[in-house]
PDB file of C-alpha atoms in Angstrom:
ATOM      1  CA  GLU A   1      15.777 160.380  64.573  1.00 42.00           C
ATOM      2  CA  PRO A   2      15.327 156.957  64.492  1.00 45.00           C
ATOM      3  CA  GLY A   3      17.531 156.547  62.034  1.00 45.00           C
ATOM      4  CA  MET A   4      20.383 158.390  63.051  1.00 44.00           C
ATOM      5  CA  GLU A   5      20.451 156.771  66.843  1.00 47.00           C
ATOM      6  CA  VAL A   6      21.111 153.731  64.890  1.00 43.00           C
ATOM      7  CA  SER A   7      23.778 155.077  62.550  1.00 44.00           C
ATOM      8  CA  ALA A   8      25.461 156.458  66.066  1.00 43.00           C
ATOM      9  CA  ALA A   9      25.110 153.074  67.602  1.00 42.00           C
ATOM     10  CA  SER A  10      27.043 151.432  64.814  1.00 44.00           C
ATOM     11  CA  THR A  11      29.718 154.112  65.140  1.00 47.00           C
ATOM     12  CA  GLY A  12      31.379 151.690  67.751  1.00 46.00           C
ATOM     13  CA  GLY A  13      31.740 154.507  70.062  1.00 48.00           C
ATOM     14  CA  PRO A  14      30.483 152.961  73.452  1.00 48.00           C
ATOM     15  CA  ARG A  15      32.218 150.163  72.767  1.00 48.00           C
ATOM     16  CA  GLN A  16      35.500 151.229  72.589  1.00 47.00           C
ATOM     17  CA  GLY A  17      36.130 150.762  76.310  1.00 48.00           C
ATOM     18  CA  PRO A  18      35.440 146.756  76.210  1.00 47.00           C
ATOM     19  CA  GLU A  19      37.759 146.807  73.076  1.00 49.00           C
ATOM     20  CA  ASN A  20      40.545 148.578  74.706  1.00 49.00           C
ATOM     21  CA  LYS A  21      40.686 146.513  77.928  1.00 47.00           C
ATOM     22  CA  HIS A  22      40.470 143.493  75.697  1.00 48.00           C
ATOM     23  CA  GLU A  23      43.626 144.762  74.058  1.00 47.00           C
ATOM     24  CA  GLU A  24      45.340 145.414  77.081  1.00 48.00           C
ATOM     25  CA  LYS A  25      45.119 141.711  77.597  1.00 46.00           C
ATOM     26  CA  VAL A  26      46.704 141.122  74.667  1.00 46.00           C
ATOM     27  CA  GLN A  27      49.410 143.143  75.006  1.00 50.00           C
ATOM     28  CA  ASP A  28      50.276 141.858  78.633  1.00 54.00           C
ATOM     29  CA  PRO A  29      50.066 137.730  78.414  1.00 50.00           C
ATOM     30  CA  ASP A  30      53.028 137.482  81.458  1.00 53.00           C
ATOM     31  CA  ARG A  31      51.105 139.776  83.792  1.00 54.00           C
ATOM     32  CA  GLY A  32      49.825 137.418  85.821  1.00 55.00           C
ATOM     33  CA  GLU A  33      52.770 134.854  85.372  1.00 52.00           C
ATOM     34  CA  ALA A  34      54.796 138.043  86.740  1.00 54.00           C
ATOM     35  CA  GLU A  35      52.372 138.504  89.319  1.00 55.00           C
ATOM     36  CA  THR A  36      52.759 134.773  90.851  1.00 53.00           C
ATOM     37  CA  LYS A  37      56.742 135.542  90.854  1.00 50.00           C
ATOM     38  CA  ALA A  38      56.504 138.580  92.650  1.00 53.00           C
ATOM     39  CA  GLU A  39      54.426 136.464  95.241  1.00 55.00           C
ATOM     40  CA  MET A  40      56.879 133.701  95.252  1.00 55.00           C
ATOM     41  CA  GLY A  41      59.568 136.146  95.495  1.00 58.00           C
ATOM     42  CA  ASN A  42      58.343 137.621  98.695  1.00 72.00           C
ATOM     43  CA  LYS A  43      58.345 134.380 100.764  1.00 75.00           C
ATOM     44  CA  THR A  44      60.650 134.467 103.425  1.00 85.00           C
ATOM     45  CA  TRP A  45      63.001 131.621 105.110  1.00 82.00           C
ATOM     46  CA  ALA A  46      59.765 130.967 108.045  1.00 81.00           C
ATOM     47  CA  ASP A  47      57.693 130.404 105.095  1.00 77.00           C
ATOM     48  CA  LEU A  48      59.828 127.949 103.480  1.00 81.00           C
ATOM     49  CA  ALA A  49      60.385 126.274 106.795  1.00 80.00           C
ATOM     50  CA  GLY A  50      56.758 126.335 107.588  1.00 76.00           C
ATOM     51  CA  GLU A  51      55.738 124.378 104.216  1.00 79.00           C
ATOM     52  CA  MET A  52      58.782 122.029 104.572  1.00 80.00           C
ATOM     53  CA  LYS A  53      57.237 121.688 108.226  1.00 80.00           C
ATOM     54  CA  THR A  54      54.239 120.637 106.416  1.00 79.00           C
ATOM     55  CA  PHE A  55      55.503 118.435 104.310  1.00 77.00           C
ATOM     56  CA  LEU A  56      57.083 116.024 106.422  1.00 80.00           C
ATOM     57  CA  TRP A  57      53.816 116.451 108.719  1.00 78.00           C
ATOM     58  CA  ASN A  58      50.509 117.819 107.653  1.00 80.00           C
ATOM     59  CA  PRO A  59      48.182 117.452 110.746  1.00 80.00           C
ATOM     60  CA  GLU A  60      45.078 118.149 108.940  1.00 79.00           C
ATOM     61  CA  GLU A  61      45.564 115.877 106.652  1.00 77.00           C
ATOM     62  CA  ARG A  62      47.672 113.498 108.701  1.00 77.00           C
ATOM     63  CA  THR A  63      50.253 113.048 105.958  1.00 83.00           C
ATOM     64  CA  CYS A  64      53.834 112.247 106.384  1.00 82.00           C
ATOM     65  CA  LEU A  65      56.100 113.042 103.494  1.00 80.00           C
ATOM     66  CA  GLY A  66      52.886 113.607 101.326  1.00 74.00           C
ATOM     67  CA  ARG A  67      51.486 109.772 102.433  1.00 81.00           C
ATOM     68  CA  THR A  68      48.949 108.830 104.921  1.00 84.00           C
ATOM     69  CA  ALA A  69      50.079 106.234 107.639  1.00 81.00           C
ATOM     70  CA  LYS A  70      47.837 103.804 105.512  1.00 83.00           C
ATOM     71  CA  SER A  71      49.559 104.553 102.344  1.00 85.00           C
ATOM     72  CA  TRP A  72      52.919 104.074 104.401  1.00 87.00           C
ATOM     73  CA  GLY A  73      51.526 100.845 105.678  1.00 88.00           C
ATOM     74  CA  LEU A  74      50.693  99.502 102.331  1.00 89.00           C
ATOM     75  CA  ILE A  75      53.987 100.355 100.346  1.00 89.00           C
ATOM     76  CA  LEU A  76      56.131  99.066 103.490  1.00 90.00           C
ATOM     77  CA  LEU A  77      54.461  95.919 103.611  1.00 94.00           C
ATOM     78  CA  PHE A  78      54.892  95.162  99.541  1.00 93.00           C
ATOM     79  CA  TYR A  79      58.505  95.898 100.115  1.00 93.00           C
ATOM     80  CA  PHE A  80      58.864  93.664 103.177  1.00 95.00           C
ATOM     81  CA  ILE A  81      57.048  90.871 101.344  1.00 95.00           C
ATOM     82  CA  PHE A  82      59.195  91.643  97.891  1.00 96.00           C
ATOM     83  CA  TYR A  83      62.434  91.403  99.684  1.00 96.00           C
ATOM     84  CA  THR A  84      61.411  88.363 101.882  1.00 96.00           C
ATOM     85  CA  CYS A  85      60.827  86.315  98.730  1.00 96.00           C
ATOM     86  CA  LEU A  86      64.103  87.292  96.816  1.00 97.00           C
ATOM     87  CA  ALA A  87      65.551  86.351 100.282  1.00 97.00           C
ATOM     88  CA  GLY A  88      63.823  83.167 100.385  1.00 96.00           C
ATOM     89  CA  MET A  89      64.768  82.438  96.584  1.00 96.00           C
ATOM     90  CA  PHE A  90      68.238  83.112  97.356  1.00 97.00           C
ATOM     91  CA  ALA A  91      68.444  80.899 100.182  1.00 96.00           C
ATOM     92  CA  PHE A  92      66.452  77.905  98.120  1.00 96.00           C
ATOM     93  CA  CYS A  93      69.308  78.130  95.315  1.00 95.00           C
ATOM     94  CA  MET A  94      72.185  78.345  97.967  1.00 94.00           C
ATOM     95  CA  TYR A  95      70.723  75.245 100.033  1.00 93.00           C
ATOM     96  CA  VAL A  96      69.835  73.203  96.343  1.00 93.00           C
ATOM     97  CA  MET A  97      73.872  74.090  95.438  1.00 89.00           C
ATOM     98  CA  LEU A  98      75.338  72.846  98.800  1.00 88.00           C
ATOM     99  CA  LEU A  99      73.380  69.521  98.441  1.00 87.00           C
ATOM    100  CA  THR A 100      75.493  68.852  95.351  1.00 85.00           C
ATOM    101  CA  LEU A 101      78.917  69.750  97.356  1.00 83.00           C
ATOM    102  CA  SER A 102      80.791  67.379  99.727  1.00 80.00           C
ATOM    103  CA  PRO A 103      82.054  69.356 102.552  1.00 80.00           C
ATOM    104  CA  TYR A 104      84.927  66.535 102.283  1.00 78.00           C
ATOM    105  CA  THR A 105      86.493  66.504  99.237  1.00 75.00           C
ATOM    106  CA  PRO A 106      86.027  68.718  96.272  1.00 75.00           C
ATOM    107  CA  THR A 107      83.936  68.029  93.383  1.00 74.00           C
ATOM    108  CA  TYR A 108      86.407  68.435  90.527  1.00 73.00           C
ATOM    109  CA  ARG A 109      89.880  67.892  91.118  1.00 67.00           C
ATOM    110  CA  ASP A 110      91.219  67.449  87.359  1.00 63.00           C
ATOM    111  CA  ARG A 111      92.928  70.815  86.938  1.00 61.00           C
ATOM    112  CA  VAL A 112      94.485  70.976  90.497  1.00 64.00           C
ATOM    113  CA  SER A 113      98.220  71.651  89.785  1.00 72.00           C
ATOM    114  CA  PRO A 114     100.988  70.206  91.477  1.00 83.00           C
ATOM    115  CA  PRO A 115     101.806  71.237  94.968  1.00 89.00           C
ATOM    116  CA  GLY A 116     103.353  74.824  95.319  1.00 90.00           C
ATOM    117  CA  VAL A 117     105.869  75.332  98.424  1.00 93.00           C
ATOM    118  CA  MET A 118     106.297  78.248 101.121  1.00 94.00           C
ATOM    119  CA  ILE A 119     109.120  78.696 103.337  1.00 95.00           C
ATOM    120  CA  ARG A 120     109.495  79.504 107.018  1.00 94.00           C
ATOM    121  CA  PRO A 121     110.514  81.852 108.775  1.00 93.00           C
ATOM    122  CA  TYR A 122     108.234  83.862 106.506  1.00 91.00           C
ATOM    123  CA  LEU A 123     108.277  87.549 108.090  1.00 88.00           C
ATOM    124  CA  ASN A 124     108.451  90.549 105.675  1.00 81.00           C
ATOM    125  CA  GLY A 125     108.899  89.378 102.434  1.00 87.00           C
ATOM    126  CA  PHE A 126     111.307  86.681 100.723  1.00 92.00           C
ATOM    127  CA  THR A 127     114.365  88.400 101.696  1.00 94.00           C
ATOM    128  CA  ILE A 128     116.133  86.895 105.233  1.00 95.00           C
ATOM    129  CA  ALA A 129     118.993  89.359 106.379  1.00 94.00           C
ATOM    130  CA  PHE A 130     120.755  89.799 109.295  1.00 95.00           C
ATOM    131  CA  ASN A 131     123.835  90.795 111.132  1.00 95.00           C
ATOM    132  CA  VAL A 132     125.463  87.680 113.018  1.00 95.00           C
ATOM    133  CA  SER A 133     126.501  90.279 115.962  1.00 93.00           C
ATOM    134  CA  LYS A 134     123.467  92.054 116.619  1.00 94.00           C
ATOM    135  CA  PRO A 135     120.845  89.379 117.841  1.00 95.00           C
ATOM    136  CA  SER A 136     117.951  91.743 117.510  1.00 94.00           C
ATOM    137  CA  THR A 137     118.054  91.366 114.065  1.00 95.00           C
ATOM    138  CA  TRP A 138     117.930  87.743 113.684  1.00 95.00           C
ATOM    139  CA  GLN A 139     115.893  86.981 117.289  1.00 96.00           C
ATOM    140  CA  PRO A 140     112.705  87.763 115.121  1.00 96.00           C
ATOM    141  CA  TYR A 141     113.585  84.991 112.733  1.00 96.00           C
ATOM    142  CA  VAL A 142     114.118  82.642 115.637  1.00 96.00           C
ATOM    143  CA  ASP A 143     110.789  83.639 117.255  1.00 96.00           C
ATOM    144  CA  SER A 144     109.229  82.766 113.861  1.00 96.00           C
ATOM    145  CA  MET A 145     111.029  79.564 113.823  1.00 96.00           C
ATOM    146  CA  HIS A 146     109.696  77.875 117.610  1.00 96.00           C
ATOM    147  CA  HIS A 147     106.316  79.428 116.864  1.00 96.00           C
ATOM    148  CA  PHE A 148     105.678  77.329 113.936  1.00 96.00           C
ATOM    149  CA  LEU A 149     107.638  73.995 115.297  1.00 96.00           C
ATOM    150  CA  ALA A 150     105.267  74.612 118.359  1.00 96.00           C
ATOM    151  CA  ALA A 151     102.945  72.041 116.747  1.00 95.00           C
ATOM    152  CA  TYR A 152     105.627  69.712 115.730  1.00 96.00           C
ATOM    153  CA  ASP A 153     106.788  69.108 119.403  1.00 96.00           C
ATOM    154  CA  ASP A 154     107.446  65.630 120.049  1.00 96.00           C
ATOM    155  CA  LYS A 155     105.199  65.069 122.726  1.00 96.00           C
ATOM    156  CA  VAL A 156     102.370  66.993 121.376  1.00 96.00           C
ATOM    157  CA  GLN A 157     102.916  64.519 118.029  1.00 96.00           C
ATOM    158  CA  GLU A 158     103.040  61.599 120.251  1.00 95.00           C
ATOM    159  CA  GLU A 159      99.586  62.341 122.136  1.00 95.00           C
ATOM    160  CA  LYS A 160      97.875  63.080 118.983  1.00 94.00           C
ATOM    161  CA  ASN A 161      99.121  60.927 116.220  1.00 96.00           C
ATOM    162  CA  ILE A 162     100.647  57.836 115.321  1.00 95.00           C
ATOM    163  CA  GLU A 163     103.460  56.014 113.807  1.00 95.00           C
ATOM    164  CA  CYS A 164     103.528  55.038 110.682  1.00 95.00           C
ATOM    165  CA  ILE A 165     105.281  52.684 108.197  1.00 93.00           C
ATOM    166  CA  SER A 166     108.030  54.799 105.973  1.00 93.00           C
ATOM    167  CA  GLY A 167     107.971  54.431 102.570  1.00 92.00           C
ATOM    168  CA  GLN A 168     104.920  53.838 101.824  1.00 94.00           C
ATOM    169  CA  TYR A 169     101.518  55.678 101.609  1.00 96.00           C
ATOM    170  CA  PHE A 170      98.936  55.621 104.418  1.00 95.00           C
ATOM    171  CA  ILE A 171      95.665  55.170 102.411  1.00 94.00           C
ATOM    172  CA  GLN A 172      92.494  55.283 104.493  1.00 93.00           C
ATOM    173  CA  GLY A 173      89.388  53.750 103.897  1.00 87.00           C
ATOM    174  CA  GLY A 174      85.917  54.166 105.183  1.00 84.00           C
ATOM    175  CA  ASN A 175      83.433  56.310 105.166  1.00 86.00           C
ATOM    176  CA  GLU A 176      84.857  59.691 103.973  1.00 83.00           C
ATOM    177  CA  SER A 177      83.390  61.714 107.267  1.00 85.00           C
ATOM    178  CA  GLU A 178      85.283  59.295 109.345  1.00 89.00           C
ATOM    179  CA  GLU A 179      88.039  61.017 111.577  1.00 92.00           C
ATOM    180  CA  LYS A 180      91.411  60.073 109.632  1.00 93.00           C
ATOM    181  CA  LYS A 181      94.569  59.263 111.594  1.00 95.00           C
ATOM    182  CA  ALA A 182      97.745  61.615 110.879  1.00 95.00           C
ATOM    183  CA  CYS A 183     101.201  60.449 110.922  1.00 96.00           C
ATOM    184  CA  GLN A 184     103.922  61.914 113.544  1.00 96.00           C
ATOM    185  CA  PHE A 185     106.308  64.598 112.484  1.00 96.00           C
ATOM    186  CA  LYS A 186     108.539  65.237 115.218  1.00 96.00           C
ATOM    187  CA  ARG A 187     110.376  68.070 115.008  1.00 96.00           C
ATOM    188  CA  SER A 188     113.243  66.447 116.328  1.00 95.00           C
ATOM    189  CA  LEU A 189     113.486  64.932 112.735  1.00 95.00           C
ATOM    190  CA  LEU A 190     115.333  68.123 111.747  1.00 96.00           C
ATOM    191  CA  GLN A 191     117.828  67.187 113.914  1.00 94.00           C
ATOM    192  CA  ASN A 192     120.349  70.235 113.689  1.00 94.00           C
ATOM    193  CA  CYS A 193     117.466  72.397 112.464  1.00 96.00           C
ATOM    194  CA  SER A 194     114.879  71.587 115.302  1.00 95.00           C
ATOM    195  CA  GLY A 195     115.929  74.211 117.501  1.00 94.00           C
ATOM    196  CA  ILE A 196     116.358  71.564 120.210  1.00 95.00           C
ATOM    197  CA  GLU A 197     119.969  71.712 120.495  1.00 93.00           C
ATOM    198  CA  ASP A 198     120.721  75.117 119.161  1.00 94.00           C
ATOM    199  CA  PRO A 199     117.720  77.484 120.107  1.00 95.00           C
ATOM    200  CA  THR A 200     118.972  80.060 117.952  1.00 96.00           C
ATOM    201  CA  PHE A 201     118.573  77.312 114.725  1.00 96.00           C
ATOM    202  CA  GLY A 202     121.724  78.446 113.365  1.00 95.00           C
ATOM    203  CA  TYR A 203     121.162  82.195 112.998  1.00 96.00           C
ATOM    204  CA  SER A 204     123.544  83.714 115.884  1.00 95.00           C
ATOM    205  CA  LYS A 205     126.333  81.421 113.915  1.00 94.00           C
ATOM    206  CA  GLY A 206     125.493  82.764 110.130  1.00 94.00           C
ATOM    207  CA  GLN A 207     124.303  79.403 109.654  1.00 95.00           C
ATOM    208  CA  PRO A 208     120.830  79.923 109.133  1.00 96.00           C
ATOM    209  CA  CYS A 209     117.774  77.089 108.899  1.00 96.00           C
ATOM    210  CA  ILE A 210     114.913  77.381 106.577  1.00 97.00           C
ATOM    211  CA  LEU A 211     111.762  75.294 106.521  1.00 97.00           C
ATOM    212  CA  LEU A 212     110.353  74.238 103.789  1.00 96.00           C
ATOM    213  CA  LYS A 213     106.639  72.872 103.446  1.00 95.00           C
ATOM    214  CA  MET A 214     104.861  71.400 100.583  1.00 93.00           C
ATOM    215  CA  ASN A 215     101.262  72.942  99.766  1.00 92.00           C
ATOM    216  CA  ARG A 216      98.437  70.539 100.872  1.00 92.00           C
ATOM    217  CA  ILE A 217      96.114  69.321  98.033  1.00 91.00           C
ATOM    218  CA  ILE A 218      93.656  66.508  98.954  1.00 90.00           C
ATOM    219  CA  GLY A 219      94.069  62.861  97.843  1.00 89.00           C
ATOM    220  CA  TYR A 220      97.258  63.714  96.120  1.00 90.00           C
ATOM    221  CA  ARG A 221      99.922  61.510  95.936  1.00 92.00           C
ATOM    222  CA  PRO A 222     103.436  63.369  95.455  1.00 91.00           C
ATOM    223  CA  GLY A 223     106.005  61.504  93.336  1.00 91.00           C
ATOM    224  CA  ALA A 224     103.748  58.174  92.050  1.00 89.00           C
ATOM    225  CA  GLY A 225     105.504  55.834  94.732  1.00 91.00           C
ATOM    226  CA  VAL A 226     108.824  57.762  94.822  1.00 94.00           C
ATOM    227  CA  PRO A 227     109.707  60.253  97.578  1.00 94.00           C
ATOM    228  CA  VAL A 228     109.965  64.055  96.311  1.00 95.00           C
ATOM    229  CA  SER A 229     113.398  65.594  97.071  1.00 95.00           C
ATOM    230  CA  VAL A 230     114.697  68.882  97.783  1.00 95.00           C
ATOM    231  CA  ASP A 231     117.630  70.966  96.321  1.00 94.00           C
ATOM    232  CA  CYS A 232     118.953  74.205  96.203  1.00 95.00           C
ATOM    233  CA  LYS A 233     121.100  76.373  94.054  1.00 94.00           C
ATOM    234  CA  VAL A 234     122.121  79.836  93.406  1.00 95.00           C
ATOM    235  CA  GLN A 235     119.210  81.480  90.996  1.00 90.00           C
ATOM    236  CA  LYS A 236     121.568  83.845  89.155  1.00 87.00           C
ATOM    237  CA  GLY A 237     125.221  84.755  89.782  1.00 85.00           C
ATOM    238  CA  ASN A 238     128.240  82.521  91.146  1.00 90.00           C
ATOM    239  CA  GLN A 239     127.239  79.112  92.269  1.00 90.00           C
ATOM    240  CA  SER A 240     130.251  79.259  94.600  1.00 91.00           C
ATOM    241  CA  ASP A 241     128.228  81.874  96.616  1.00 93.00           C
ATOM    242  CA  LEU A 242     126.510  79.284  98.018  1.00 94.00           C
ATOM    243  CA  ARG A 243     129.020  76.304  99.256  1.00 91.00           C
ATOM    244  CA  SER A 244     127.200  73.920 101.074  1.00 92.00           C
ATOM    245  CA  VAL A 245     123.815  73.343 102.411  1.00 94.00           C
ATOM    246  CA  ASP A 246     122.615  70.437 104.531  1.00 95.00           C
ATOM    247  CA  PHE A 247     119.012  68.915 104.430  1.00 96.00           C
ATOM    248  CA  TYR A 248     116.928  67.192 107.277  1.00 95.00           C
ATOM    249  CA  PRO A 249     115.298  64.680 107.696  1.00 92.00           C
ATOM    250  CA  GLY A 250     117.368  62.266 105.837  1.00 80.00           C
ATOM    251  CA  ASN A 251     118.666  63.443 102.733  1.00 86.00           C
ATOM    252  CA  GLY A 252     115.641  66.117 102.045  1.00 93.00           C
ATOM    253  CA  THR A 253     112.830  64.147 101.115  1.00 95.00           C
ATOM    254  CA  PHE A 254     109.432  64.305 101.984  1.00 95.00           C
ATOM    255  CA  ASP A 255     108.031  60.942 103.046  1.00 95.00           C
ATOM    256  CA  LEU A 256     105.062  58.656 101.366  1.00 96.00           C
ATOM    257  CA  MET A 257     103.750  57.950 104.824  1.00 96.00           C
ATOM    258  CA  TYR A 258     102.338  61.564 104.947  1.00 96.00           C
ATOM    259  CA  TYR A 259     100.214  61.123 102.095  1.00 95.00           C
ATOM    260  CA  PRO A 260      97.126  61.283 100.893  1.00 93.00           C
ATOM    261  CA  TYR A 261      96.194  64.234 103.183  1.00 93.00           C
ATOM    262  CA  TYR A 262      92.087  63.941 103.348  1.00 92.00           C
ATOM    263  CA  GLY A 263      91.131  67.434 104.203  1.00 91.00           C
ATOM    264  CA  LYS A 264      91.079  69.541 107.265  1.00 89.00           C
ATOM    265  CA  ILE A 265      87.467  68.435 108.405  1.00 91.00           C
ATOM    266  CA  THR A 266      88.681  64.724 108.677  1.00 92.00           C
ATOM    267  CA  HIS A 267      92.576  64.774 108.754  1.00 93.00           C
ATOM    268  CA  VAL A 268      91.805  67.076 112.131  1.00 91.00           C
ATOM    269  CA  ASN A 269      95.805  66.520 113.709  1.00 93.00           C
ATOM    270  CA  TYR A 270      97.288  66.397 110.117  1.00 95.00           C
ATOM    271  CA  THR A 271     100.950  68.408 110.316  1.00 95.00           C
ATOM    272  CA  SER A 272     102.765  69.067 106.791  1.00 95.00           C
ATOM    273  CA  PRO A 273     105.633  67.175 106.498  1.00 96.00           C
ATOM    274  CA  LEU A 274     108.690  69.494 106.121  1.00 97.00           C
ATOM    275  CA  VAL A 275     112.307  69.721 105.093  1.00 97.00           C
ATOM    276  CA  ALA A 276     115.032  71.929 106.649  1.00 96.00           C
ATOM    277  CA  MET A 277     117.534  73.158 104.398  1.00 96.00           C
ATOM    278  CA  HIS A 278     120.621  74.084 106.717  1.00 97.00           C
ATOM    279  CA  PHE A 279     122.731  76.992 104.877  1.00 96.00           C
ATOM    280  CA  THR A 280     126.038  76.483 106.535  1.00 95.00           C
ATOM    281  CA  ASP A 281     128.600  78.126 104.270  1.00 93.00           C
ATOM    282  CA  VAL A 282     126.768  81.050 102.319  1.00 94.00           C
ATOM    283  CA  LYS A 283     129.078  84.014 101.077  1.00 93.00           C
ATOM    284  CA  ARG A 284     128.895  86.956 103.886  1.00 93.00           C
ATOM    285  CA  ASN A 285     128.057  90.575 103.262  1.00 93.00           C
ATOM    286  CA  TYR A 286     126.236  89.676  99.904  1.00 92.00           C
ATOM    287  CA  LEU A 287     123.020  89.277  98.518  1.00 94.00           C
ATOM    288  CA  VAL A 288     122.475  85.676  97.361  1.00 95.00           C
ATOM    289  CA  PRO A 289     119.664  84.643  95.470  1.00 95.00           C
ATOM    290  CA  ILE A 290     118.652  80.915  96.225  1.00 95.00           C
ATOM    291  CA  GLN A 291     116.100  78.892  94.617  1.00 95.00           C
ATOM    292  CA  CYS A 292     114.846  75.535  96.225  1.00 95.00           C
ATOM    293  CA  SER A 293     112.784  73.254  93.812  1.00 95.00           C
ATOM    294  CA  LEU A 294     110.899  70.306  94.264  1.00 95.00           C
ATOM    295  CA  ASN A 295     112.258  66.971  92.200  1.00 94.00           C
ATOM    296  CA  GLY A 296     109.846  64.154  91.264  1.00 92.00           C
ATOM    297  CA  LYS A 297     107.357  62.306  89.084  1.00 92.00           C
ATOM    298  CA  GLY A 298     104.950  64.805  88.400  1.00 89.00           C
ATOM    299  CA  ILE A 299     106.678  67.886  89.843  1.00 91.00           C
ATOM    300  CA  VAL A 300     106.575  70.845  87.835  1.00 90.00           C
ATOM    301  CA  ASN A 301     109.244  73.370  88.725  1.00 89.00           C
ATOM    302  CA  ASP A 302     110.386  75.293  85.523  1.00 85.00           C
ATOM    303  CA  ILE A 303     107.180  77.366  84.858  1.00 86.00           C
ATOM    304  CA  ASN A 304     108.416  81.314  85.104  1.00 83.00           C
ATOM    305  CA  SER A 305     105.526  82.889  85.558  1.00 81.00           C
ATOM    306  CA  ASP A 306     104.827  80.921  88.788  1.00 83.00           C
ATOM    307  CA  ARG A 307     107.163  81.336  91.622  1.00 81.00           C
ATOM    308  CA  PHE A 308     105.887  79.163  94.045  1.00 86.00           C
ATOM    309  CA  LEU A 309     104.822  76.166  91.875  1.00 90.00           C
ATOM    310  CA  GLY A 310     107.393  73.447  92.555  1.00 91.00           C
ATOM    311  CA  ARG A 311     110.087  75.942  93.862  1.00 93.00           C
ATOM    312  CA  ILE A 312     110.498  79.200  95.745  1.00 94.00           C
ATOM    313  CA  ILE A 313     113.312  82.095  95.582  1.00 94.00           C
ATOM    314  CA  PHE A 314     114.528  83.898  98.638  1.00 95.00           C
ATOM    315  CA  THR A 315     117.543  86.300  99.059  1.00 95.00           C
ATOM    316  CA  LEU A 316     119.899  85.707 101.941  1.00 95.00           C
ATOM    317  CA  SER A 317     121.955  88.263 103.364  1.00 95.00           C
ATOM    318  CA  ILE A 318     124.202  87.537 106.026  1.00 95.00           C
ATOM    319  CA  GLY A 319     126.426  90.261 107.625  1.00 93.00           C
ATOM    320  CA  LYS A 320     129.336  89.530 110.162  1.00 86.00           C
TER     321      LYS A 320
END
């Protein structure tokens, strides 16, 4: 009967299949993801290499690393323009800054310290140790002295520099770019420490010569009109360990005529004046710490934190 047919349809029997399929999908939502992982897991190294090769160069899309030639060209052009602008800005800033600086004289000299000093020979430190009976121990010091004093040879100084008036500053006027003249400092002024009469500078006799050089400071006039002198003493210990020291030239002073210094650009042939210290009687077979100091107006030599400011400390060890 018609009524019975409707009732039967309403029981849901024919719709059971589709509803079960929907329930299966709800019960297993990760099925598609698992299948994808399985497919990825089945890839071989050859597949991965092929994908990488395609990434590096895709002939179908004509791309390299995922970019076309046009894309690469645009990005390289951008970075070229970007870094060119940066380099141009840096060069312009440097150019403007250099316009404010003089190549001849420092802009600010109000904080320049009094001069420091240095010694020659200087090989591997501030300990000069040798045995008189073993030339191989003192020959390197002798070679270093000859090499350093080559620029002070009398003939070299006579050719390049001029004779000056002793006892007064050699002040040179004119344009700061003009080449300045330099006063002669001949190695013969060092007398027994010149290496002329005694080519071993006293090292073969256990009476070594050591040269003291004041550091260069542009425009500096040491001593305020009075030559700066040098003295030496035992830094720590018995003063009798250092019995005798001779100084050259004269009484161990830096003559005023070598100052002021005008800089390496214009003072081309300038050679720093030297004071030679001839240690003629030092305690043998013993480490003798020696301090040599500058003395004069405006000189600072008592700052413990700086062992080179106005003084220098070194050790002599002379064996028999």
